[in-house]
Amino acid sequence: MGEYFTILKEFENKKRSINPDFQMSFVTKLPAILNQNCSDQDKMKAIQASYLKDQVKIVKDKVKISARMMMSFFEDSLSQTKKHVMEILQTVTNIEHILIVGGYGECSLLQETFKKEFSNKNIVIPNECSLAVIKGAVLFGHDPMAISSRILRYSYGPAVHAIFDSTKHPEEKRYIDKKGIERCNDAFDQLIARDTKVPSSGKTLTHTAVPLYDDQKGYVLRLYCTEENGPAVIKDNFQLVGKLNVSVPEYIQGKWEAEEHYTFGMTEIKVSSTVKETGETFETSFDLLE
């Protein structure tokens, strides 16, 4: 494994020098364990039998990969990166700068591709951009408010038992409660949509929960997230963010209500539910970094 990681490290260093005019071959020393278990003749036969025979050569104890093949290694990642950035630009407005960071950010081929594809944007490449991510993490650790706002990746909302609506709820979710009312099981009450910009100081939304039955002494708040915007029901592609148990003492009779508060903006979602009749508050937080 040590020799394998050495090859990866050499490639990692080499990829930073790749540019659109790259003409050099990539040369790396073959692992000693491979030379011990595979003769030069066997290695040559394997290469000649491969579709890569014109791209790869064995020179003594080294393997030589052509410049054309080296360039081909970047095609898929460049294509997917460009596609992802284009999707972001279509959904988020007022973006003027594109910041390139990380080890791949030091690759001249990536930099030149971005300058060409996004010529109408200001491409920013900081010095030692491979260290920018870890420096940002250290800065955030000392001052979380250094990040002024975030764009939500998902839509969030609790699961509810909504009144059944045949125009938006699937038939298999329909059921009749003890009062004879048609309801939708696992309906989704969206609180906030994906791509919403929220300040790091927090954006709090309020939701009122009313138990279905007068003799109900509690309920489980279930918060979900999804990449969809405005779905009516919870589906298989939804993620359960977390749960919060809310209850009232036995002496509470009849209907009661709870006012739920959801705070977005930090690296966690803070959720609380206050029972109006007792003033008791149940609260928790869901870590989005887990």
PDB file of C-alpha atoms in Angstrom:
ATOM      1  CA  MET A   1       0.000   0.000   0.000  1.00  0.00           C
ATOM      2  CA  GLY A   2       2.898   2.338   0.688  1.00  0.00           C
ATOM      3  CA  GLU A   3       4.134   2.037  -2.891  1.00  0.00           C
ATOM      4  CA  TYR A   4       0.591   2.464  -4.189  1.00  0.00           C
ATOM      5  CA  PHE A   5       0.180   5.705  -2.254  1.00  0.00           C
ATOM      6  CA  THR A   6       3.524   6.892  -3.610  1.00  0.00           C
ATOM      7  CA  ILE A   7       2.163   6.624  -7.161  1.00  0.00           C
ATOM      8  CA  LEU A   8      -0.963   8.534  -6.140  1.00  0.00           C
ATOM      9  CA  LYS A   9       1.151  11.251  -4.533  1.00  0.00           C
ATOM     10  CA  GLU A  10       3.262  11.608  -7.679  1.00  0.00           C
ATOM     11  CA  PHE A  11       0.146  11.938  -9.788  1.00  0.00           C
ATOM     12  CA  GLU A  12      -1.313  14.455  -7.325  1.00  0.00           C
ATOM     13  CA  ASN A  13       1.788  16.623  -7.728  1.00  0.00           C
ATOM     14  CA  LYS A  14       1.866  16.171 -11.497  1.00  0.00           C
ATOM     15  CA  LYS A  15      -1.769  17.118 -12.068  1.00  0.00           C
ATOM     16  CA  ARG A  16      -1.119  20.658 -10.845  1.00  0.00           C
ATOM     17  CA  SER A  17       1.229  21.274 -13.764  1.00  0.00           C
ATOM     18  CA  ILE A  18      -1.212  20.060 -16.435  1.00  0.00           C
ATOM     19  CA  ASN A  19      -2.277  22.871 -18.780  1.00  0.00           C
ATOM     20  CA  PRO A  20      -4.085  23.074 -22.164  1.00  0.00           C
ATOM     21  CA  ASP A  21      -0.726  22.929 -23.981  1.00  0.00           C
ATOM     22  CA  PHE A  22       0.624  20.014 -21.963  1.00  0.00           C
ATOM     23  CA  GLN A  23       2.967  17.857 -24.109  1.00  0.00           C
ATOM     24  CA  MET A  24       5.002  15.923 -21.532  1.00  0.00           C
ATOM     25  CA  SER A  25       4.587  12.283 -20.598  1.00  0.00           C
ATOM     26  CA  PHE A  26       3.895  11.239 -17.034  1.00  0.00           C
ATOM     27  CA  VAL A  27       6.718   9.046 -15.766  1.00  0.00           C
ATOM     28  CA  THR A  28       6.639   7.195 -12.467  1.00  0.00           C
ATOM     29  CA  LYS A  29       8.690   4.403 -10.982  1.00  0.00           C
ATOM     30  CA  LEU A  30       7.019   1.005 -10.912  1.00  0.00           C
ATOM     31  CA  PRO A  31       6.514  -0.458  -7.429  1.00  0.00           C
ATOM     32  CA  ALA A  32       9.249  -2.865  -6.398  1.00  0.00           C
ATOM     33  CA  ILE A  33       6.663  -5.478  -5.426  1.00  0.00           C
ATOM     34  CA  LEU A  34       5.301  -5.421  -8.992  1.00  0.00           C
ATOM     35  CA  ASN A  35       8.765  -5.920 -10.468  1.00  0.00           C
ATOM     36  CA  GLN A  36       9.299  -8.865  -8.132  1.00  0.00           C
ATOM     37  CA  ASN A  37       6.079 -10.595  -9.131  1.00  0.00           C
ATOM     38  CA  CYS A  38       5.935  -9.697 -12.823  1.00  0.00           C
ATOM     39  CA  SER A  39       8.796 -10.045 -15.306  1.00  0.00           C
ATOM     40  CA  ASP A  40       9.582  -7.371 -17.879  1.00  0.00           C
ATOM     41  CA  GLN A  41       8.402  -9.737 -20.598  1.00  0.00           C
ATOM     42  CA  ASP A  42       5.054 -10.286 -18.892  1.00  0.00           C
ATOM     43  CA  LYS A  43       4.565  -6.541 -18.463  1.00  0.00           C
ATOM     44  CA  MET A  44       5.330  -5.901 -22.135  1.00  0.00           C
ATOM     45  CA  LYS A  45       2.888  -8.631 -23.209  1.00  0.00           C
ATOM     46  CA  ALA A  46       0.167  -7.164 -21.010  1.00  0.00           C
ATOM     47  CA  ILE A  47       0.652  -3.698 -22.504  1.00  0.00           C
ATOM     48  CA  GLN A  48       0.758  -4.957 -26.112  1.00  0.00           C
ATOM     49  CA  ALA A  49      -2.491  -6.853 -25.556  1.00  0.00           C
ATOM     50  CA  SER A  50      -4.185  -3.744 -24.204  1.00  0.00           C
ATOM     51  CA  TYR A  51      -5.988  -0.992 -26.110  1.00  0.00           C
ATOM     52  CA  LEU A  52      -3.573   1.364 -24.342  1.00  0.00           C
ATOM     53  CA  LYS A  53      -0.499  -0.024 -26.066  1.00  0.00           C
ATOM     54  CA  ASP A  54       0.100   3.252 -27.920  1.00  0.00           C
ATOM     55  CA  GLN A  55      -0.328   5.332 -24.776  1.00  0.00           C
ATOM     56  CA  VAL A  56       1.716   3.435 -22.183  1.00  0.00           C
ATOM     57  CA  LYS A  57       5.336   2.264 -22.271  1.00  0.00           C
ATOM     58  CA  ILE A  58       7.668   0.467 -19.902  1.00  0.00           C
ATOM     59  CA  VAL A  59      11.165   1.943 -19.756  1.00  0.00           C
ATOM     60  CA  LYS A  60      13.361  -0.148 -17.455  1.00  0.00           C
ATOM     61  CA  ASP A  61      11.795   0.218 -13.997  1.00  0.00           C
ATOM     62  CA  LYS A  62       9.470   3.073 -14.950  1.00  0.00           C
ATOM     63  CA  VAL A  63       6.079   3.399 -16.620  1.00  0.00           C
ATOM     64  CA  LYS A  64       5.549   6.205 -19.116  1.00  0.00           C
ATOM     65  CA  ILE A  65       2.028   7.535 -19.847  1.00  0.00           C
ATOM     66  CA  SER A  66       1.498   9.719 -22.893  1.00  0.00           C
ATOM     67  CA  ALA A  67       0.439  13.350 -22.670  1.00  0.00           C
ATOM     68  CA  ARG A  68      -2.765  12.570 -24.581  1.00  0.00           C
ATOM     69  CA  MET A  69      -3.758   9.954 -22.047  1.00  0.00           C
ATOM     70  CA  MET A  70      -2.912  12.268 -19.166  1.00  0.00           C
ATOM     71  CA  MET A  71      -5.224  14.894 -20.652  1.00  0.00           C
ATOM     72  CA  SER A  72      -7.990  12.306 -21.015  1.00  0.00           C
ATOM     73  CA  PHE A  73      -7.943  11.690 -17.251  1.00  0.00           C
ATOM     74  CA  PHE A  74      -9.323  15.211 -16.738  1.00  0.00           C
ATOM     75  CA  GLU A  75     -12.135  15.177 -19.307  1.00  0.00           C
ATOM     76  CA  ASP A  76     -14.888  13.747 -17.111  1.00  0.00           C
ATOM     77  CA  SER A  77     -14.068  15.779 -13.996  1.00  0.00           C
ATOM     78  CA  LEU A  78     -13.840  19.025 -16.000  1.00  0.00           C
ATOM     79  CA  SER A  79     -17.136  18.294 -17.737  1.00  0.00           C
ATOM     80  CA  GLN A  80     -18.956  17.477 -14.490  1.00  0.00           C
ATOM     81  CA  THR A  81     -17.475  20.500 -12.693  1.00  0.00           C
ATOM     82  CA  LYS A  82     -18.535  22.867 -15.480  1.00  0.00           C
ATOM     83  CA  LYS A  83     -22.020  21.333 -15.530  1.00  0.00           C
ATOM     84  CA  HIS A  84     -22.420  21.723 -11.771  1.00  0.00           C
ATOM     85  CA  VAL A  85     -21.299  25.363 -11.793  1.00  0.00           C
ATOM     86  CA  MET A  86     -23.649  26.140 -14.704  1.00  0.00           C
ATOM     87  CA  GLU A  87     -26.562  24.649 -12.757  1.00  0.00           C
ATOM     88  CA  ILE A  88     -25.701  26.855  -9.777  1.00  0.00           C
ATOM     89  CA  LEU A  89     -25.532  29.969 -11.969  1.00  0.00           C
ATOM     90  CA  GLN A  90     -28.978  29.158 -13.363  1.00  0.00           C
ATOM     91  CA  THR A  91     -30.585  28.890  -9.925  1.00  0.00           C
ATOM     92  CA  VAL A  92     -28.680  31.536  -7.928  1.00  0.00           C
ATOM     93  CA  THR A  93     -28.658  35.107  -9.179  1.00  0.00           C
ATOM     94  CA  ASN A  94     -26.167  37.946  -8.726  1.00  0.00           C
ATOM     95  CA  ILE A  95     -23.029  35.792  -8.765  1.00  0.00           C
ATOM     96  CA  GLU A  96     -20.126  37.909  -9.991  1.00  0.00           C
ATOM     97  CA  HIS A  97     -17.104  35.975  -8.709  1.00  0.00           C
ATOM     98  CA  ILE A  98     -16.018  32.341  -8.894  1.00  0.00           C
ATOM     99  CA  LEU A  99     -13.442  31.343  -6.304  1.00  0.00           C
ATOM    100  CA  ILE A 100     -11.227  28.360  -7.198  1.00  0.00           C
ATOM    101  CA  VAL A 101      -9.721  26.554  -4.204  1.00  0.00           C
ATOM    102  CA  GLY A 102      -8.412  23.128  -3.236  1.00  0.00           C
ATOM    103  CA  GLY A 103      -5.626  20.952  -4.630  1.00  0.00           C
ATOM    104  CA  TYR A 104      -7.422  20.599  -7.962  1.00  0.00           C
ATOM    105  CA  GLY A 105      -7.713  24.382  -8.021  1.00  0.00           C
ATOM    106  CA  GLU A 106      -3.963  24.579  -8.590  1.00  0.00           C
ATOM    107  CA  CYS A 107      -4.333  22.672 -11.866  1.00  0.00           C
ATOM    108  CA  SER A 108      -3.686  25.072 -14.750  1.00  0.00           C
ATOM    109  CA  LEU A 109      -6.020  23.064 -16.996  1.00  0.00           C
ATOM    110  CA  LEU A 110      -8.925  23.630 -14.608  1.00  0.00           C
ATOM    111  CA  GLN A 111      -8.095  27.310 -14.221  1.00  0.00           C
ATOM    112  CA  GLU A 112      -7.897  27.923 -17.967  1.00  0.00           C
ATOM    113  CA  THR A 113     -11.118  25.978 -18.543  1.00  0.00           C
ATOM    114  CA  PHE A 114     -12.993  28.175 -16.072  1.00  0.00           C
ATOM    115  CA  LYS A 115     -11.554  31.366 -17.514  1.00  0.00           C
ATOM    116  CA  LYS A 116     -12.757  30.291 -20.961  1.00  0.00           C
ATOM    117  CA  GLU A 117     -16.179  28.885 -20.017  1.00  0.00           C
ATOM    118  CA  PHE A 118     -17.088  31.643 -17.540  1.00  0.00           C
ATOM    119  CA  SER A 119     -15.403  34.613 -19.160  1.00  0.00           C
ATOM    120  CA  ASN A 120     -18.198  36.921 -17.955  1.00  0.00           C
ATOM    121  CA  LYS A 121     -17.331  36.177 -14.310  1.00  0.00           C
ATOM    122  CA  ASN A 122     -14.389  37.297 -12.213  1.00  0.00           C
ATOM    123  CA  ILE A 123     -12.308  34.158 -11.628  1.00  0.00           C
ATOM    124  CA  VAL A 124     -10.418  34.443  -8.329  1.00  0.00           C
ATOM    125  CA  ILE A 125      -7.487  32.086  -7.683  1.00  0.00           C
ATOM    126  CA  PRO A 126      -5.835  32.834  -4.314  1.00  0.00           C
ATOM    127  CA  ASN A 127      -2.199  32.091  -3.568  1.00  0.00           C
ATOM    128  CA  GLU A 128      -1.774  28.575  -2.171  1.00  0.00           C
ATOM    129  CA  CYS A 129      -5.354  27.803  -3.092  1.00  0.00           C
ATOM    130  CA  SER A 130      -4.846  24.195  -1.971  1.00  0.00           C
ATOM    131  CA  LEU A 131      -4.690  25.522   1.608  1.00  0.00           C
ATOM    132  CA  ALA A 132      -7.682  27.843   1.266  1.00  0.00           C
ATOM    133  CA  VAL A 133     -10.208  25.266   2.483  1.00  0.00           C
ATOM    134  CA  ILE A 134      -8.334  24.411   5.671  1.00  0.00           C
ATOM    135  CA  LYS A 135      -7.603  28.102   6.315  1.00  0.00           C
ATOM    136  CA  GLY A 136     -11.315  28.797   5.920  1.00  0.00           C
ATOM    137  CA  ALA A 137     -12.133  26.033   8.396  1.00  0.00           C
ATOM    138  CA  VAL A 138      -9.739  27.531  10.953  1.00  0.00           C
ATOM    139  CA  LEU A 139     -11.196  31.000  10.401  1.00  0.00           C
ATOM    140  CA  PHE A 140     -14.739  29.667  10.801  1.00  0.00           C
ATOM    141  CA  GLY A 141     -13.723  27.866  13.994  1.00  0.00           C
ATOM    142  CA  HIS A 142     -12.512  31.140  15.509  1.00  0.00           C
ATOM    143  CA  ASP A 143     -15.342  33.282  14.105  1.00  0.00           C
ATOM    144  CA  PRO A 144     -18.481  31.430  12.893  1.00  0.00           C
ATOM    145  CA  MET A 145     -20.016  34.731  11.797  1.00  0.00           C
ATOM    146  CA  ALA A 146     -17.256  35.158   9.207  1.00  0.00           C
ATOM    147  CA  ILE A 147     -19.710  33.428   6.858  1.00  0.00           C
ATOM    148  CA  SER A 148     -22.448  36.016   6.414  1.00  0.00           C
ATOM    149  CA  SER A 149     -25.083  33.776   4.805  1.00  0.00           C
ATOM    150  CA  ARG A 150     -25.758  30.348   3.351  1.00  0.00           C
ATOM    151  CA  ILE A 151     -27.814  28.952   0.484  1.00  0.00           C
ATOM    152  CA  LEU A 152     -29.997  26.053   1.602  1.00  0.00           C
ATOM    153  CA  ARG A 153     -29.280  22.856  -0.286  1.00  0.00           C
ATOM    154  CA  TYR A 154     -32.628  21.292   0.656  1.00  0.00           C
ATOM    155  CA  SER A 155     -36.243  22.182   1.317  1.00  0.00           C
ATOM    156  CA  TYR A 156     -37.277  21.564   4.934  1.00  0.00           C
ATOM    157  CA  GLY A 157     -40.572  20.867   6.636  1.00  0.00           C
ATOM    158  CA  PRO A 158     -42.368  18.640   9.169  1.00  0.00           C
ATOM    159  CA  ALA A 159     -44.540  15.626   8.456  1.00  0.00           C
ATOM    160  CA  VAL A 160     -48.215  16.436   9.108  1.00  0.00           C
ATOM    161  CA  HIS A 161     -51.638  14.804   8.834  1.00  0.00           C
ATOM    162  CA  ALA A 162     -53.163  17.280   6.389  1.00  0.00           C
ATOM    163  CA  ILE A 163     -56.748  17.305   5.173  1.00  0.00           C
ATOM    164  CA  PHE A 164     -56.780  15.021   2.121  1.00  0.00           C
ATOM    165  CA  ASP A 165     -56.741  16.870  -1.204  1.00  0.00           C
ATOM    166  CA  SER A 166     -57.240  14.605  -4.228  1.00  0.00           C
ATOM    167  CA  THR A 167     -55.608  17.193  -6.521  1.00  0.00           C
ATOM    168  CA  LYS A 168     -52.223  16.874  -4.833  1.00  0.00           C
ATOM    169  CA  HIS A 169     -52.247  13.885  -2.470  1.00  0.00           C
ATOM    170  CA  PRO A 170     -51.904  10.304  -3.794  1.00  0.00           C
ATOM    171  CA  GLU A 171     -54.800   7.970  -3.079  1.00  0.00           C
ATOM    172  CA  GLU A 172     -52.616   5.439  -1.238  1.00  0.00           C
ATOM    173  CA  LYS A 173     -51.893   8.098   1.413  1.00  0.00           C
ATOM    174  CA  ARG A 174     -55.581   8.727   2.155  1.00  0.00           C
ATOM    175  CA  TYR A 175     -57.060   7.547   5.459  1.00  0.00           C
ATOM    176  CA  ILE A 176     -60.029   8.417   7.687  1.00  0.00           C
ATOM    177  CA  ASP A 177     -59.300   9.490  11.261  1.00  0.00           C
ATOM    178  CA  LYS A 178     -61.396   8.725  14.366  1.00  0.00           C
ATOM    179  CA  LYS A 179     -63.556  11.778  13.699  1.00  0.00           C
ATOM    180  CA  GLY A 180     -64.386  10.595  10.191  1.00  0.00           C
ATOM    181  CA  ILE A 181     -62.212  13.227   8.501  1.00  0.00           C
ATOM    182  CA  GLU A 182     -60.267  12.271   5.375  1.00  0.00           C
ATOM    183  CA  ARG A 183     -56.595  12.968   5.886  1.00  0.00           C
ATOM    184  CA  CYS A 184     -53.288  12.419   4.133  1.00  0.00           C
ATOM    185  CA  ASN A 185     -50.726  10.321   5.953  1.00  0.00           C
ATOM    186  CA  ASP A 186     -47.140  11.690   5.801  1.00  0.00           C
ATOM    187  CA  ALA A 187     -48.080  14.966   4.147  1.00  0.00           C
ATOM    188  CA  PHE A 188     -45.203  17.431   3.839  1.00  0.00           C
ATOM    189  CA  ASP A 189     -45.641  20.973   5.165  1.00  0.00           C
ATOM    190  CA  GLN A 190     -42.747  22.855   3.560  1.00  0.00           C
ATOM    191  CA  LEU A 191     -41.340  25.571   5.803  1.00  0.00           C
ATOM    192  CA  ILE A 192     -38.504  26.821   3.624  1.00  0.00           C
ATOM    193  CA  ALA A 193     -37.465  26.065   0.048  1.00  0.00           C
ATOM    194  CA  ARG A 194     -34.099  24.958  -1.271  1.00  0.00           C
ATOM    195  CA  ASP A 195     -31.830  27.686  -2.681  1.00  0.00           C
ATOM    196  CA  THR A 196     -33.175  30.129  -0.073  1.00  0.00           C
ATOM    197  CA  LYS A 197     -30.515  32.521   1.224  1.00  0.00           C
ATOM    198  CA  VAL A 198     -30.451  32.632   5.029  1.00  0.00           C
ATOM    199  CA  PRO A 199     -28.195  34.781   7.259  1.00  0.00           C
ATOM    200  CA  SER A 200     -25.690  33.090   9.562  1.00  0.00           C
ATOM    201  CA  SER A 201     -27.285  34.946  12.448  1.00  0.00           C
ATOM    202  CA  GLY A 202     -30.316  32.730  11.863  1.00  0.00           C
ATOM    203  CA  LYS A 203     -33.724  32.826  10.230  1.00  0.00           C
ATOM    204  CA  THR A 204     -36.552  31.583  12.482  1.00  0.00           C
ATOM    205  CA  LEU A 205     -39.843  30.240  11.131  1.00  0.00           C
ATOM    206  CA  THR A 206     -42.952  29.475  13.187  1.00  0.00           C
ATOM    207  CA  HIS A 207     -45.377  26.604  12.764  1.00  0.00           C
ATOM    208  CA  THR A 208     -48.460  25.819  14.892  1.00  0.00           C
ATOM    209  CA  ALA A 209     -49.128  22.172  15.742  1.00  0.00           C
ATOM    210  CA  VAL A 210     -52.614  21.051  16.798  1.00  0.00           C
ATOM    211  CA  PRO A 211     -53.074  17.414  17.930  1.00  0.00           C
ATOM    212  CA  LEU A 212     -55.696  15.494  15.971  1.00  0.00           C
ATOM    213  CA  TYR A 213     -57.682  14.320  19.011  1.00  0.00           C
ATOM    214  CA  ASP A 214     -58.778  15.985  22.261  1.00  0.00           C
ATOM    215  CA  ASP A 215     -57.421  13.133  24.416  1.00  0.00           C
ATOM    216  CA  GLN A 216     -54.008  13.169  22.742  1.00  0.00           C
ATOM    217  CA  LYS A 217     -51.230  13.803  25.267  1.00  0.00           C
ATOM    218  CA  GLY A 218     -48.325  14.277  22.900  1.00  0.00           C
ATOM    219  CA  TYR A 219     -46.915  13.949  19.411  1.00  0.00           C
ATOM    220  CA  VAL A 220     -43.607  13.384  17.632  1.00  0.00           C
ATOM    221  CA  LEU A 221     -42.308  16.268  15.534  1.00  0.00           C
ATOM    222  CA  ARG A 222     -40.522  14.788  12.501  1.00  0.00           C
ATOM    223  CA  LEU A 223     -38.467  17.176  10.381  1.00  0.00           C
ATOM    224  CA  TYR A 224     -37.623  16.119   6.813  1.00  0.00           C
ATOM    225  CA  CYS A 225     -35.556  17.543   3.981  1.00  0.00           C
ATOM    226  CA  THR A 226     -35.685  17.016   0.227  1.00  0.00           C
ATOM    227  CA  GLU A 227     -34.074  18.323  -2.942  1.00  0.00           C
ATOM    228  CA  GLU A 228     -37.573  18.922  -4.337  1.00  0.00           C
ATOM    229  CA  ASN A 229     -39.399  22.224  -3.980  1.00  0.00           C
ATOM    230  CA  GLY A 230     -43.012  22.158  -2.794  1.00  0.00           C
ATOM    231  CA  PRO A 231     -43.776  18.412  -2.725  1.00  0.00           C
ATOM    232  CA  ALA A 232     -47.092  17.399  -1.179  1.00  0.00           C
ATOM    233  CA  VAL A 233     -46.087  14.158   0.525  1.00  0.00           C
ATOM    234  CA  ILE A 234     -42.974  12.532   1.952  1.00  0.00           C
ATOM    235  CA  LYS A 235     -41.379  10.055  -0.457  1.00  0.00           C
ATOM    236  CA  ASP A 236     -38.561   7.528  -0.448  1.00  0.00           C
ATOM    237  CA  ASN A 237     -36.023  10.151  -1.543  1.00  0.00           C
ATOM    238  CA  PHE A 238     -36.700  12.296   1.565  1.00  0.00           C
ATOM    239  CA  GLN A 239     -34.259  12.365   4.477  1.00  0.00           C
ATOM    240  CA  LEU A 240     -35.338  12.395   8.101  1.00  0.00           C
ATOM    241  CA  VAL A 241     -33.376  15.229   9.732  1.00  0.00           C
ATOM    242  CA  GLY A 242     -34.506  14.428  13.269  1.00  0.00           C
ATOM    243  CA  LYS A 243     -37.318  14.028  15.778  1.00  0.00           C
ATOM    244  CA  LEU A 244     -38.591  15.916  18.835  1.00  0.00           C
ATOM    245  CA  ASN A 245     -41.041  14.425  21.351  1.00  0.00           C
ATOM    246  CA  VAL A 246     -43.663  16.863  22.681  1.00  0.00           C
ATOM    247  CA  SER A 247     -46.089  16.015  25.499  1.00  0.00           C
ATOM    248  CA  VAL A 248     -48.498  17.522  28.028  1.00  0.00           C
ATOM    249  CA  PRO A 249     -49.320  16.390  31.581  1.00  0.00           C
ATOM    250  CA  GLU A 250     -52.428  14.312  32.287  1.00  0.00           C
ATOM    251  CA  TYR A 251     -54.332  17.217  33.863  1.00  0.00           C
ATOM    252  CA  ILE A 252     -54.552  19.018  30.514  1.00  0.00           C
ATOM    253  CA  GLN A 253     -58.006  18.292  29.150  1.00  0.00           C
ATOM    254  CA  GLY A 254     -59.442  19.046  25.704  1.00  0.00           C
ATOM    255  CA  LYS A 255     -57.675  20.701  22.834  1.00  0.00           C
ATOM    256  CA  TRP A 256     -54.187  22.144  23.161  1.00  0.00           C
ATOM    257  CA  GLU A 257     -51.661  23.702  20.808  1.00  0.00           C
ATOM    258  CA  ALA A 258     -47.893  23.914  20.457  1.00  0.00           C
ATOM    259  CA  GLU A 259     -45.961  26.682  18.754  1.00  0.00           C
ATOM    260  CA  GLU A 260     -42.945  25.309  16.916  1.00  0.00           C
ATOM    261  CA  HIS A 261     -39.876  27.385  16.054  1.00  0.00           C
ATOM    262  CA  TYR A 262     -37.293  26.385  13.444  1.00  0.00           C
ATOM    263  CA  THR A 263     -34.044  28.350  13.172  1.00  0.00           C
ATOM    264  CA  PHE A 264     -31.940  27.950  10.011  1.00  0.00           C
ATOM    265  CA  GLY A 265     -28.628  29.572   9.114  1.00  0.00           C
ATOM    266  CA  MET A 266     -25.867  27.921  11.131  1.00  0.00           C
ATOM    267  CA  THR A 267     -24.378  24.444  10.703  1.00  0.00           C
ATOM    268  CA  GLU A 268     -27.309  23.095  12.695  1.00  0.00           C
ATOM    269  CA  ILE A 269     -31.079  23.516  12.772  1.00  0.00           C
ATOM    270  CA  LYS A 270     -32.506  24.522  16.129  1.00  0.00           C
ATOM    271  CA  VAL A 271     -36.023  23.265  16.798  1.00  0.00           C
ATOM    272  CA  SER A 272     -38.283  24.063  19.746  1.00  0.00           C
ATOM    273  CA  SER A 273     -41.940  23.478  20.563  1.00  0.00           C
ATOM    274  CA  THR A 274     -43.751  25.415  23.303  1.00  0.00           C
ATOM    275  CA  VAL A 275     -47.080  24.129  24.629  1.00  0.00           C
ATOM    276  CA  LYS A 276     -49.315  27.214  24.957  1.00  0.00           C
ATOM    277  CA  GLU A 277     -51.420  25.781  27.789  1.00  0.00           C
ATOM    278  CA  THR A 278     -48.474  24.941  30.075  1.00  0.00           C
ATOM    279  CA  GLY A 279     -45.666  27.168  28.796  1.00  0.00           C
ATOM    280  CA  GLU A 280     -43.331  24.181  28.736  1.00  0.00           C
ATOM    281  CA  THR A 281     -40.747  24.179  25.933  1.00  0.00           C
ATOM    282  CA  PHE A 282     -39.208  21.120  24.310  1.00  0.00           C
ATOM    283  CA  GLU A 283     -36.123  21.802  22.218  1.00  0.00           C
ATOM    284  CA  THR A 284     -33.282  20.150  20.325  1.00  0.00           C
ATOM    285  CA  SER A 285     -30.849  20.789  17.483  1.00  0.00           C
ATOM    286  CA  PHE A 286     -29.929  18.779  14.414  1.00  0.00           C
ATOM    287  CA  ASP A 287     -26.293  18.918  13.289  1.00  0.00           C
ATOM    288  CA  LEU A 288     -26.118  19.304   9.503  1.00  0.00           C
ATOM    289  CA  LEU A 289     -22.424  18.330   9.405  1.00  0.00           C
ATOM    290  CA  GLU A 290     -23.082  14.748  10.478  1.00  0.00           C
TER     291      GLU A 290
END
